[in-house]
Amino acid sequence: AQSVTQPDIHITVSEGASLELRCNYSYGATPYLFWYVQSPGQGLQLLLKYFSGDTLVQGIKGFEAEFKRSQSSFNLRKPSVHWSDAAEYFCAVYLMDSSYKLIFGSGTRLLVRP
Amino acid sequence: DAGITQSPRYKITETGRQVTLMCHQTWSHSYMFWYRQDLGHGLRLIYYSAAADITDKGEVPDGYVVSRSKTENFPLTLESATRSQTSVYFCASDSGREQFFGPGTRLTVL
């Protein structure tokens, strides 16, 4: 069965430091992968997605993610974190049964130290 | 305004009452979804719909009913609310390339 794992429940970084949030998936074929961000009290906003092509994907707010098939990973990165990046981040993959259902990871909460 | 809206944004009800959460999208996306979000469980799919009059169960459908008489609306009904249904509920629609989420409804069942 398809699954998405985000091994870090919480991550704390200092403002201005670099960030990497981990995401691993299990899926036999080429997955369609997403990163969403959820600020407190808000809905989910799409940061970026990977369907095919270049394995380094650029998103909004200065985020990028790299698809690594050999490691079944789709880690999210940002070179310099801002205090406004404090939020919860979800990795997700389309369930490939043509239903467009998303399988979500459990999320990583990012805390930013001033 | 184009987008996906949910109402109400906040709701407090009592055990045993019927509650309906509304979801409306302006894009005419075929696929729509209802999730609940709880601490420690992330987002879990309750029901989804591939088109008007076509709905199917997700991971946690018990205690919920959906309908989709029009493409743009996808209401979720709790027929007899229980405390375990206290949660934040998100509606989403899918363009075929990504899902768009509504702002959520925070439901408290006393």
Coordinates of N, CA and C in Angstrom, one line a residue:
Chain A
A1 N 0.8 -1.2 0.0 CA 0.0 0.0 0.0 C 0.9 1.2 0.0
Q2 N 0.3 2.3 -0.7 CA 1.1 3.5 -0.7 C 1.1 4.1 0.7
S3 N 2.2 4.8 1.0 CA 2.3 5.5 2.3 C 3.3 6.6 2.2
V4 N 3.2 7.6 3.1 CA 4.1 8.7 3.1 C 4.6 8.9 4.6
T5 N 5.9 9.0 4.8 CA 6.4 9.1 6.1 C 7.2 10.4 6.2
Q6 N 6.8 11.1 7.3 CA 7.6 12.3 7.7 C 8.2 12.0 9.0
P7 N 9.4 11.7 9.1 CA 10.0 11.2 10.3 C 10.1 12.2 11.5
D8 N 10.1 13.4 11.1 CA 10.3 14.5 12.2 C 9.0 15.1 12.5
I9 N 8.6 15.0 13.8 CA 7.3 15.6 14.2 C 7.5 17.1 14.4
H10 N 8.6 17.4 15.0 CA 8.9 18.8 15.3 C 10.3 19.1 14.8
I11 N 10.6 20.3 14.3 CA 11.9 20.8 13.9 C 12.0 22.2 14.4
T12 N 13.1 22.6 15.0 CA 13.3 24.0 15.4 C 14.6 24.4 14.8
V13 N 14.5 25.6 14.1 CA 15.7 26.2 13.5 C 15.7 27.7 13.8
S14 N 16.9 28.2 13.8 CA 17.0 29.7 14.0 C 16.7 30.4 12.8
E15 N 16.2 31.6 12.9 CA 15.9 32.5 11.8 C 17.2 32.7 11.0
G16 N 17.1 32.6 9.7 CA 18.3 32.7 8.8 C 19.0 31.4 8.6
A17 N 18.7 30.4 9.3 CA 19.4 29.1 9.1 C 18.7 28.4 8.0
S18 N 19.4 27.4 7.5 CA 18.8 26.5 6.4 C 17.9 25.5 7.0
L19 N 17.0 25.0 6.1 CA 16.0 24.0 6.6 C 15.9 22.9 5.6
E20 N 15.7 21.7 6.2 CA 15.4 20.5 5.3 C 14.4 19.7 6.1
L21 N 13.2 19.5 5.5 CA 12.2 18.6 6.0 C 12.1 17.3 5.2
R22 N 12.1 16.2 5.9 CA 12.2 14.9 5.2 C 10.9 14.3 4.9
C23 N 10.8 13.7 3.8 CA 9.6 13.0 3.3 C 10.0 11.7 2.6
N24 N 9.5 10.6 3.0 CA 9.8 9.3 2.2 C 8.4 8.7 1.9
Y25 N 8.4 8.1 0.7 CA 7.1 7.6 0.2 C 7.4 6.1 -0.2
S26 N 6.3 5.4 -0.2 CA 6.4 4.0 -0.8 C 5.4 3.9 -1.9
Y27 N 5.9 3.6 -3.1 CA 5.0 3.5 -4.2 C 5.8 2.9 -5.4
G28 N 5.2 2.0 -6.1 CA 5.9 1.3 -7.1 C 6.3 2.1 -8.4
A29 N 5.4 3.0 -8.8 CA 5.6 3.7 -10.1 C 6.1 5.1 -9.7
T30 N 6.2 5.9 -10.7 CA 6.6 7.3 -10.5 C 5.5 8.1 -9.8
P31 N 5.7 8.5 -8.6 CA 4.7 9.2 -7.8 C 4.4 10.6 -8.2
Y32 N 3.3 11.1 -7.9 CA 3.0 12.6 -8.0 C 3.1 13.1 -6.6
L33 N 4.0 13.9 -6.3 CA 4.4 14.3 -4.9 C 4.1 15.8 -4.7
F34 N 3.7 16.1 -3.5 CA 3.3 17.5 -3.1 C 3.9 17.8 -1.7
W35 N 4.1 19.1 -1.5 CA 4.3 19.7 -0.2 C 3.3 20.8 0.0
Y36 N 2.6 20.7 1.1 CA 1.6 21.7 1.5 C 2.1 22.3 2.8
V37 N 1.7 23.6 3.1 CA 2.0 24.3 4.3 C 0.7 24.7 4.9
Q38 N 0.6 24.6 6.3 CA -0.6 25.0 7.0 C -0.2 25.9 8.1
S39 N -0.5 27.2 8.0 CA -0.3 28.1 9.1 C -1.4 27.9 10.1
P40 N -1.1 28.3 11.4 CA -2.1 28.1 12.5 C -3.5 28.7 12.1
G41 N -4.5 27.9 12.3 CA -5.9 28.3 12.0 C -6.2 28.4 10.5
Q42 N -5.3 28.0 9.7 CA -5.6 28.2 8.2 C -5.7 26.8 7.5
G43 N -6.2 26.9 6.3 CA -6.2 25.7 5.4 C -4.8 25.4 4.9
L44 N -4.8 24.4 4.0 CA -3.5 24.0 3.4 C -3.2 24.7 2.1
Q45 N -2.0 25.2 2.0 CA -1.6 25.9 0.8 C -0.5 25.1 0.1
L46 N -0.6 24.9 -1.2 CA 0.4 24.2 -2.0 C 1.7 25.0 -2.1
L47 N 2.8 24.3 -1.7 CA 4.1 24.9 -1.8 C 4.7 24.6 -3.2
L48 N 4.7 23.3 -3.5 CA 5.2 22.8 -4.8 C 4.8 21.4 -5.0
K49 N 5.0 21.0 -6.3 CA 4.6 19.6 -6.6 C 5.6 19.1 -7.7
Y50 N 5.7 17.7 -7.7 CA 6.5 17.0 -8.7 C 5.6 16.0 -9.4
F51 N 5.6 16.1 -10.7 CA 4.9 15.2 -11.6 C 5.9 14.4 -12.4
S52 N 6.9 15.1 -13.0 CA 7.8 14.5 -13.9 C 8.9 15.5 -14.2
G53 N 9.9 15.1 -15.0 CA 10.9 16.0 -15.5 C 12.0 16.3 -14.5
D54 N 12.4 17.6 -14.4 CA 13.5 18.0 -13.5 C 13.2 17.6 -12.1
T55 N 14.2 16.9 -11.5 CA 13.9 16.4 -10.1 C 14.0 17.4 -9.0
L56 N 14.5 18.6 -9.4 CA 14.6 19.7 -8.4 C 13.5 20.6 -8.8
V57 N 12.6 20.8 -7.8 CA 11.3 21.6 -8.1 C 11.4 22.8 -7.2
Q58 N 11.1 23.9 -7.9 CA 11.0 25.2 -7.2 C 9.5 25.5 -6.8
G59 N 9.3 26.1 -5.7 CA 8.0 26.4 -5.2 C 7.9 27.8 -4.8
I60 N 6.8 28.1 -4.1 CA 6.6 29.5 -3.6 C 7.3 29.7 -2.3
K61 N 7.5 31.0 -2.0 CA 8.1 31.4 -0.7 C 9.5 30.9 -0.6
G62 N 10.2 30.7 -1.7 CA 11.6 30.3 -1.6 C 11.9 28.9 -1.3
F63 N 10.9 28.0 -1.3 CA 11.1 26.6 -1.0 C 11.4 25.8 -2.3
E64 N 12.2 24.8 -2.1 CA 12.5 23.8 -3.2 C 12.4 22.4 -2.6
A65 N 12.3 21.4 -3.5 CA 12.3 20.0 -3.1 C 13.0 19.2 -4.2
E66 N 13.6 18.2 -3.8 CA 14.3 17.3 -4.7 C 13.7 15.9 -4.6
F67 N 13.3 15.4 -5.8 CA 12.8 14.0 -5.9 C 14.0 13.1 -6.1
K68 N 14.2 12.1 -5.2 CA 15.2 11.1 -5.4 C 14.6 9.8 -5.4
R69 N 14.5 9.2 -6.6 CA 13.9 7.9 -6.8 C 14.6 6.8 -6.0
S70 N 15.9 6.9 -6.0 CA 16.7 5.8 -5.4 C 16.5 5.7 -3.9
Q71 N 16.2 6.9 -3.3 CA 16.0 7.0 -1.9 C 14.5 7.1 -1.5
S72 N 13.6 7.1 -2.5 CA 12.2 7.2 -2.3 C 11.9 8.4 -1.4
S73 N 12.6 9.5 -1.8 CA 12.4 10.7 -0.9 C 12.0 11.9 -1.7
F74 N 11.5 12.9 -1.0 CA 11.1 14.2 -1.6 C 11.2 15.2 -0.6
N75 N 12.5 15.5 -0.2 CA 12.7 16.4 0.9 C 12.6 17.9 0.5
L76 N 12.0 18.6 1.4 CA 11.8 20.1 1.2 C 12.9 20.9 1.8
R77 N 13.4 21.9 1.1 CA 14.5 22.7 1.6 C 14.2 24.2 1.4
K78 N 14.9 25.0 2.3 CA 14.9 26.4 2.2 C 16.2 26.9 2.7
P79 N 16.9 27.7 1.9 CA 18.3 28.1 2.3 C 18.3 29.1 3.6
S80 N 17.3 29.9 3.7 CA 17.3 30.8 4.9 C 15.8 31.0 5.4
V81 N 15.6 30.5 6.6 CA 14.2 30.5 7.1 C 13.9 31.8 7.7
H82 N 12.7 32.2 7.5 CA 12.1 33.5 8.0 C 11.1 33.1 9.2
W83 N 10.9 34.0 10.1 CA 10.0 33.7 11.2 C 8.6 33.3 10.7
S84 N 8.2 33.9 9.6 CA 6.9 33.6 9.0 C 6.8 32.2 8.5
D85 N 7.9 31.5 8.4 CA 7.8 30.1 7.9 C 7.3 29.1 9.0
A86 N 7.2 29.6 10.2 CA 6.7 28.7 11.3 C 5.3 28.2 10.9
A87 N 5.2 26.9 10.8 CA 3.9 26.4 10.4 C 4.0 24.9 10.4
E88 N 3.0 24.2 10.0 CA 3.1 22.7 9.8 C 3.2 22.4 8.3
Y89 N 4.0 21.4 8.0 CA 4.3 21.1 6.6 C 3.9 19.6 6.4
F90 N 3.2 19.4 5.3 CA 2.7 18.1 5.0 C 3.2 17.7 3.6
C91 N 3.7 16.5 3.5 CA 4.1 15.9 2.3 C 2.9 15.0 1.9
A92 N 2.7 14.8 0.6 CA 1.5 14.0 0.1 C 1.8 13.4 -1.2
V93 N 1.2 12.3 -1.5 CA 1.3 11.7 -2.8 C -0.1 11.3 -3.3
Y94 N -0.3 11.5 -4.6 CA -1.6 11.0 -5.2 C -1.7 9.5 -5.1
L95 N -2.8 9.0 -4.7 CA -3.1 7.6 -4.8 C -3.4 7.3 -6.3
M96 N -2.6 6.4 -6.9 CA -2.7 6.3 -8.3 C -3.7 5.2 -8.7
D97 N -4.9 5.5 -8.3 CA -6.0 4.6 -8.8 C -7.0 5.5 -9.5
S98 N -6.6 6.6 -10.1 CA -7.4 7.6 -10.8 C -8.5 8.2 -10.0
S99 N -8.3 8.1 -8.6 CA -9.3 8.8 -7.8 C -8.9 10.1 -7.3
Y100 N -7.7 10.5 -7.6 CA -7.1 11.8 -7.1 C -7.1 11.9 -5.6
K101 N -7.2 10.8 -4.9 CA -7.1 10.8 -3.4 C -5.6 11.1 -3.1
L102 N -5.4 11.9 -2.0 CA -4.1 12.2 -1.6 C -3.8 11.4 -0.3
I103 N -2.6 10.8 -0.3 CA -2.1 10.2 1.0 C -1.2 11.2 1.6
F104 N -1.5 11.6 2.8 CA -0.7 12.6 3.5 C 0.3 11.9 4.5
G105 N 1.4 12.5 4.7 CA 2.3 12.2 5.9 C 1.6 12.9 7.1
S106 N 2.2 12.6 8.2 CA 1.6 13.0 9.5 C 2.0 14.5 9.8
G107 N 2.9 15.0 9.0 CA 3.2 16.4 9.2 C 4.4 16.7 10.0
T108 N 5.1 17.8 9.8 CA 6.2 18.3 10.6 C 6.0 19.7 11.0
R109 N 6.0 19.9 12.3 CA 5.8 21.3 12.8 C 7.1 22.0 12.9
L110 N 7.2 23.1 12.2 CA 8.4 23.9 12.2 C 8.3 25.1 13.1
L111 N 9.3 25.2 14.1 CA 9.4 26.3 15.0 C 10.6 27.1 14.6
V112 N 10.5 28.4 14.6 CA 11.6 29.3 14.2 C 12.0 30.1 15.4
R113 N 13.3 30.0 15.8 CA 13.8 30.8 16.9 C 14.3 32.1 16.4
P114 N 14.0 33.2 17.1 CA 14.4 34.5 16.7 C 15.9 34.7 16.7
Chain B
D1 N -15.9 35.7 -6.0 CA -14.5 35.3 -6.0 C -14.3 33.8 -6.3
A2 N -13.3 33.5 -7.1 CA -13.1 32.1 -7.4 C -12.4 31.5 -6.1
G3 N -12.7 30.2 -5.9 CA -12.1 29.5 -4.8 C -13.0 28.5 -4.2
I4 N -12.6 28.1 -3.0 CA -13.4 27.1 -2.3 C -13.7 27.6 -0.9
T5 N -15.0 27.6 -0.5 CA -15.4 28.2 0.7 C -16.1 27.1 1.6
Q6 N -16.0 27.3 2.9 CA -16.7 26.4 3.8 C -17.5 27.2 4.8
S7 N -18.6 26.7 5.2 CA -19.4 27.4 6.2 C -20.1 26.3 7.1
P8 N -20.3 26.6 8.4 CA -19.8 27.7 9.1 C -18.3 27.5 9.3
R9 N -17.6 28.6 9.8 CA -16.2 28.4 10.1 C -16.0 27.8 11.5
Y10 N -16.9 28.1 12.3 CA -16.9 27.5 13.7 C -18.3 27.1 14.1
K11 N -18.4 25.9 14.8 CA -19.7 25.4 15.1 C -19.6 24.7 16.4
I12 N -20.5 25.0 17.4 CA -20.6 24.2 18.6 C -21.9 23.5 18.6
T13 N -22.0 22.3 18.9 CA -23.2 21.6 18.9 C -23.2 20.6 20.1
E14 N -24.3 19.9 20.3 CA -24.4 18.9 21.3 C -24.5 17.5 20.8
T15 N -24.1 16.6 21.6 CA -24.2 15.2 21.3 C -25.6 14.8 20.8
G16 N -25.7 14.1 19.7 CA -27.0 13.6 19.2 C -27.6 14.5 18.2
R17 N -27.1 15.8 18.0 CA -27.7 16.7 17.1 C -27.2 16.4 15.7
Q18 N -28.0 16.8 14.7 CA -27.5 16.7 13.3 C -26.9 18.0 12.9
V19 N -25.7 17.9 12.2 CA -25.0 19.1 11.8 C -24.6 18.9 10.4
T20 N -24.7 20.0 9.6 CA -24.3 19.9 8.2 C -23.2 21.0 8.0
L21 N -22.1 20.6 7.4 CA -21.0 21.5 7.0 C -21.1 21.7 5.5
M22 N -21.0 22.9 5.1 CA -21.1 23.2 3.7 C -19.8 23.5 3.0
C23 N -19.7 23.1 1.8 CA -18.5 23.3 1.0 C -19.0 23.7 -0.4
H24 N -18.3 24.8 -0.9 CA -18.7 25.3 -2.2 C -17.4 25.7 -3.0
Q25 N -17.3 25.2 -4.3 CA -16.2 25.6 -5.1 C -16.7 26.2 -6.4
T26 N -15.9 27.1 -6.9 CA -16.3 27.9 -8.1 C -15.6 27.5 -9.4
W27 N -14.8 26.4 -9.3 CA -14.0 26.1 -10.5 C -14.7 25.0 -11.3
S28 N -15.7 24.4 -10.8 CA -16.3 23.2 -11.5 C -15.4 22.0 -11.6
H29 N -14.6 21.9 -10.6 CA -13.8 20.6 -10.5 C -14.7 19.4 -10.2
S30 N -14.3 18.3 -10.9 CA -15.1 17.1 -10.8 C -15.0 16.5 -9.4
Y31 N -13.7 16.4 -8.9 CA -13.4 15.7 -7.7 C -13.5 16.7 -6.5
M32 N -14.2 16.2 -5.4 CA -14.2 16.9 -4.2 C -14.0 16.0 -3.0
F33 N -13.5 16.5 -1.9 CA -13.1 15.6 -0.8 C -13.4 16.3 0.6
W34 N -13.7 15.5 1.5 CA -13.8 15.9 2.9 C -12.8 15.2 3.8
Y35 N -12.0 16.0 4.6 CA -11.0 15.5 5.5 C -11.4 16.0 6.9
R36 N -10.9 15.2 7.9 CA -10.8 15.7 9.2 C -9.4 15.7 9.7
Q37 N -9.1 16.7 10.5 CA -7.7 16.8 11.0 C -7.7 16.8 12.5
D38 N -7.0 15.9 13.1 CA -6.9 15.7 14.5 C -5.5 15.6 14.9
L39 N -5.2 16.1 16.1 CA -3.8 15.9 16.6 C -3.4 14.5 16.6
G40 N -2.2 14.2 16.1 CA -1.7 12.9 16.1 C -2.2 12.0 15.0
H41 N -3.1 12.5 14.2 CA -3.6 11.7 13.1 C -3.5 12.4 11.7
G42 N -3.0 13.6 11.7 CA -2.9 14.3 10.4 C -4.2 14.5 9.8
L43 N -4.3 14.4 8.5 CA -5.5 14.6 7.7 C -6.0 13.2 7.3
R44 N -7.2 12.9 7.6 CA -7.8 11.6 7.2 C -9.1 11.9 6.3
L45 N -9.1 11.1 5.2 CA -10.2 11.3 4.3 C -11.5 10.6 4.8
I46 N -12.6 11.4 4.7 CA -13.9 11.0 5.2 C -14.7 10.4 4.0
Y47 N -14.9 11.2 3.1 CA -15.6 10.9 1.8 C -15.0 11.7 0.7
Y48 N -15.3 11.2 -0.5 CA -14.9 11.9 -1.7 C -16.0 11.7 -2.8
S49 N -15.9 12.6 -3.8 CA -16.9 12.5 -4.9 C -16.2 12.8 -6.2
A50 N -16.5 11.9 -7.2 CA -15.8 12.0 -8.5 C -16.7 12.9 -9.4
A51 N -17.9 13.2 -9.1 CA -18.8 14.0 -9.9 C -20.1 14.1 -9.2
A52 N -21.0 14.9 -9.7 CA -22.3 15.0 -9.1 C -23.0 13.6 -9.1
D53 N -23.6 13.3 -8.0 CA -24.3 12.1 -7.7 C -23.3 10.8 -7.6
I54 N -22.0 11.1 -7.5 CA -21.1 10.0 -7.4 C -20.2 10.2 -6.1
T55 N -20.4 9.4 -5.1 CA -19.7 9.6 -3.9 C -19.1 8.3 -3.4
D56 N -18.1 8.3 -2.6 CA -17.5 7.1 -2.1 C -16.8 7.3 -0.8
K57 N -16.7 6.2 0.0 CA -16.1 6.3 1.3 C -14.6 6.5 1.3
G58 N -14.1 7.2 2.3 CA -12.7 7.3 2.5 C -12.3 6.4 3.6
E59 N -11.3 6.9 4.4 CA -10.7 6.1 5.5 C -11.6 6.1 6.7
V60 N -12.3 7.2 7.0 CA -13.1 7.3 8.3 C -14.5 7.7 8.0
P61 N -15.3 7.0 7.3 CA -16.7 7.5 6.9 C -17.8 7.3 8.0
D62 N -17.5 6.5 9.0 CA -18.6 6.1 9.9 C -19.1 7.4 10.7
G63 N -20.5 7.5 10.6 CA -21.1 8.7 11.3 C -21.3 9.9 10.4
Y64 N -20.9 9.8 9.2 CA -21.0 10.9 8.3 C -21.8 10.5 7.0
V65 N -22.5 11.5 6.4 CA -23.2 11.3 5.2 C -22.9 12.5 4.3
V66 N -22.7 12.2 3.0 CA -22.5 13.2 2.0 C -23.5 13.1 0.9
S67 N -23.6 14.2 0.2 CA -24.4 14.3 -1.0 C -23.7 15.2 -2.0
R68 N -24.1 15.1 -3.3 CA -23.5 16.0 -4.3 C -24.5 16.1 -5.4
S69 N -25.5 16.9 -5.2 CA -26.5 17.1 -6.2 C -26.1 18.1 -7.3
K70 N -25.1 19.0 -7.0 CA -24.6 19.9 -7.9 C -23.0 19.8 -7.8
T71 N -22.4 20.0 -9.0 CA -20.9 19.9 -9.0 C -20.2 20.8 -8.0
E72 N -20.8 22.0 -7.8 CA -20.1 23.0 -7.0 C -20.3 22.8 -5.5
N73 N -21.2 22.0 -5.1 CA -21.5 21.9 -3.6 C -21.3 20.4 -3.2
F74 N -20.7 20.3 -1.9 CA -20.4 19.0 -1.4 C -20.6 19.0 0.1
P75 N -21.9 19.0 0.6 CA -22.1 19.1 2.0 C -21.8 17.8 2.8
L76 N -21.4 18.0 4.0 CA -21.1 16.8 4.9 C -22.0 16.9 6.1
T77 N -22.7 15.8 6.3 CA -23.7 15.8 7.4 C -23.3 14.8 8.5
L78 N -23.3 15.3 9.7 CA -23.1 14.4 10.9 C -24.6 14.1 11.4
E79 N -25.0 12.9 11.2 CA -26.5 12.6 11.4 C -26.8 12.7 12.9
S80 N -25.9 12.2 13.8 CA -26.1 12.3 15.2 C -24.7 12.5 15.8
A81 N -24.3 13.7 16.1 CA -23.0 14.1 16.4 C -22.5 13.4 17.7
T82 N -21.3 13.0 17.7 CA -20.7 12.4 18.9 C -19.4 13.2 19.3
R83 N -19.0 13.1 20.5 CA -17.8 13.9 21.0 C -16.6 13.6 20.2
S84 N -16.5 12.3 19.7 CA -15.3 11.9 18.9 C -15.3 12.6 17.6
Q85 N -16.3 13.3 17.2 CA -16.4 14.0 15.9 C -15.9 15.5 16.1
T86 N -15.6 15.8 17.3 CA -14.9 17.1 17.5 C -13.6 17.1 16.7
S87 N -13.5 18.1 15.8 CA -12.3 18.1 14.9 C -12.4 19.3 14.1
V88 N -11.3 19.5 13.2 CA -11.3 20.5 12.2 C -11.6 19.8 10.9
Y89 N -12.6 20.3 10.1 CA -12.9 19.6 8.9 C -12.5 20.5 7.7
F90 N -11.9 19.9 6.7 CA -11.5 20.5 5.5 C -12.1 19.9 4.3
C91 N -12.6 20.8 3.5 CA -13.1 20.4 2.2 C -12.0 20.7 1.1
A92 N -11.9 20.0 0.1 CA -11.0 20.2 -1.0 C -11.6 19.9 -2.4
S93 N -11.1 20.5 -3.4 CA -11.4 20.1 -4.8 C -10.1 19.9 -5.5
D94 N -10.2 19.1 -6.5 CA -9.0 18.7 -7.3 C -9.1 19.1 -8.7
S95 N -8.1 19.7 -9.3 CA -8.1 20.1 -10.6 C -7.5 19.1 -11.6
G96 N -7.1 18.0 -11.0 CA -6.4 17.0 -11.8 C -4.9 17.1 -11.7
R97 N -4.4 18.3 -11.1 CA -3.0 18.5 -11.0 C -2.6 18.9 -9.5
E98 N -3.6 19.3 -8.8 CA -3.4 19.6 -7.4 C -4.8 19.7 -6.7
Q99 N -4.7 19.6 -5.3 CA -5.9 19.8 -4.5 C -5.9 21.2 -3.9
F100 N -7.1 21.8 -3.9 CA -7.2 23.1 -3.3 C -8.1 23.0 -2.1
F101 N -7.7 23.5 -1.0 CA -8.3 23.3 0.3 C -9.1 24.6 0.7
G102 N -10.2 24.3 1.4 CA -11.0 25.4 2.0 C -10.3 25.8 3.3
P103 N -10.9 26.8 4.0 CA -10.3 27.3 5.2 C -10.5 26.5 6.4
G104 N -11.5 25.5 6.3 CA -11.7 24.7 7.4 C -12.9 25.1 8.3
T105 N -13.6 24.1 8.9 CA -14.6 24.3 9.9 C -14.2 23.7 11.2
R106 N -14.1 24.5 12.2 CA -13.8 23.9 13.6 C -15.1 23.5 14.2
L107 N -15.3 22.2 14.5 CA -16.5 21.7 15.1 C -16.2 21.2 16.5
T108 N -17.0 21.6 17.4 CA -16.9 21.1 18.8 C -18.3 20.5 19.1
V109 N -18.2 19.2 19.6 CA -19.4 18.5 20.0 C -19.3 18.3 21.5
L110 N -20.3 18.9 22.2 CA -20.3 18.9 23.7 C -21.1 17.7 24.2

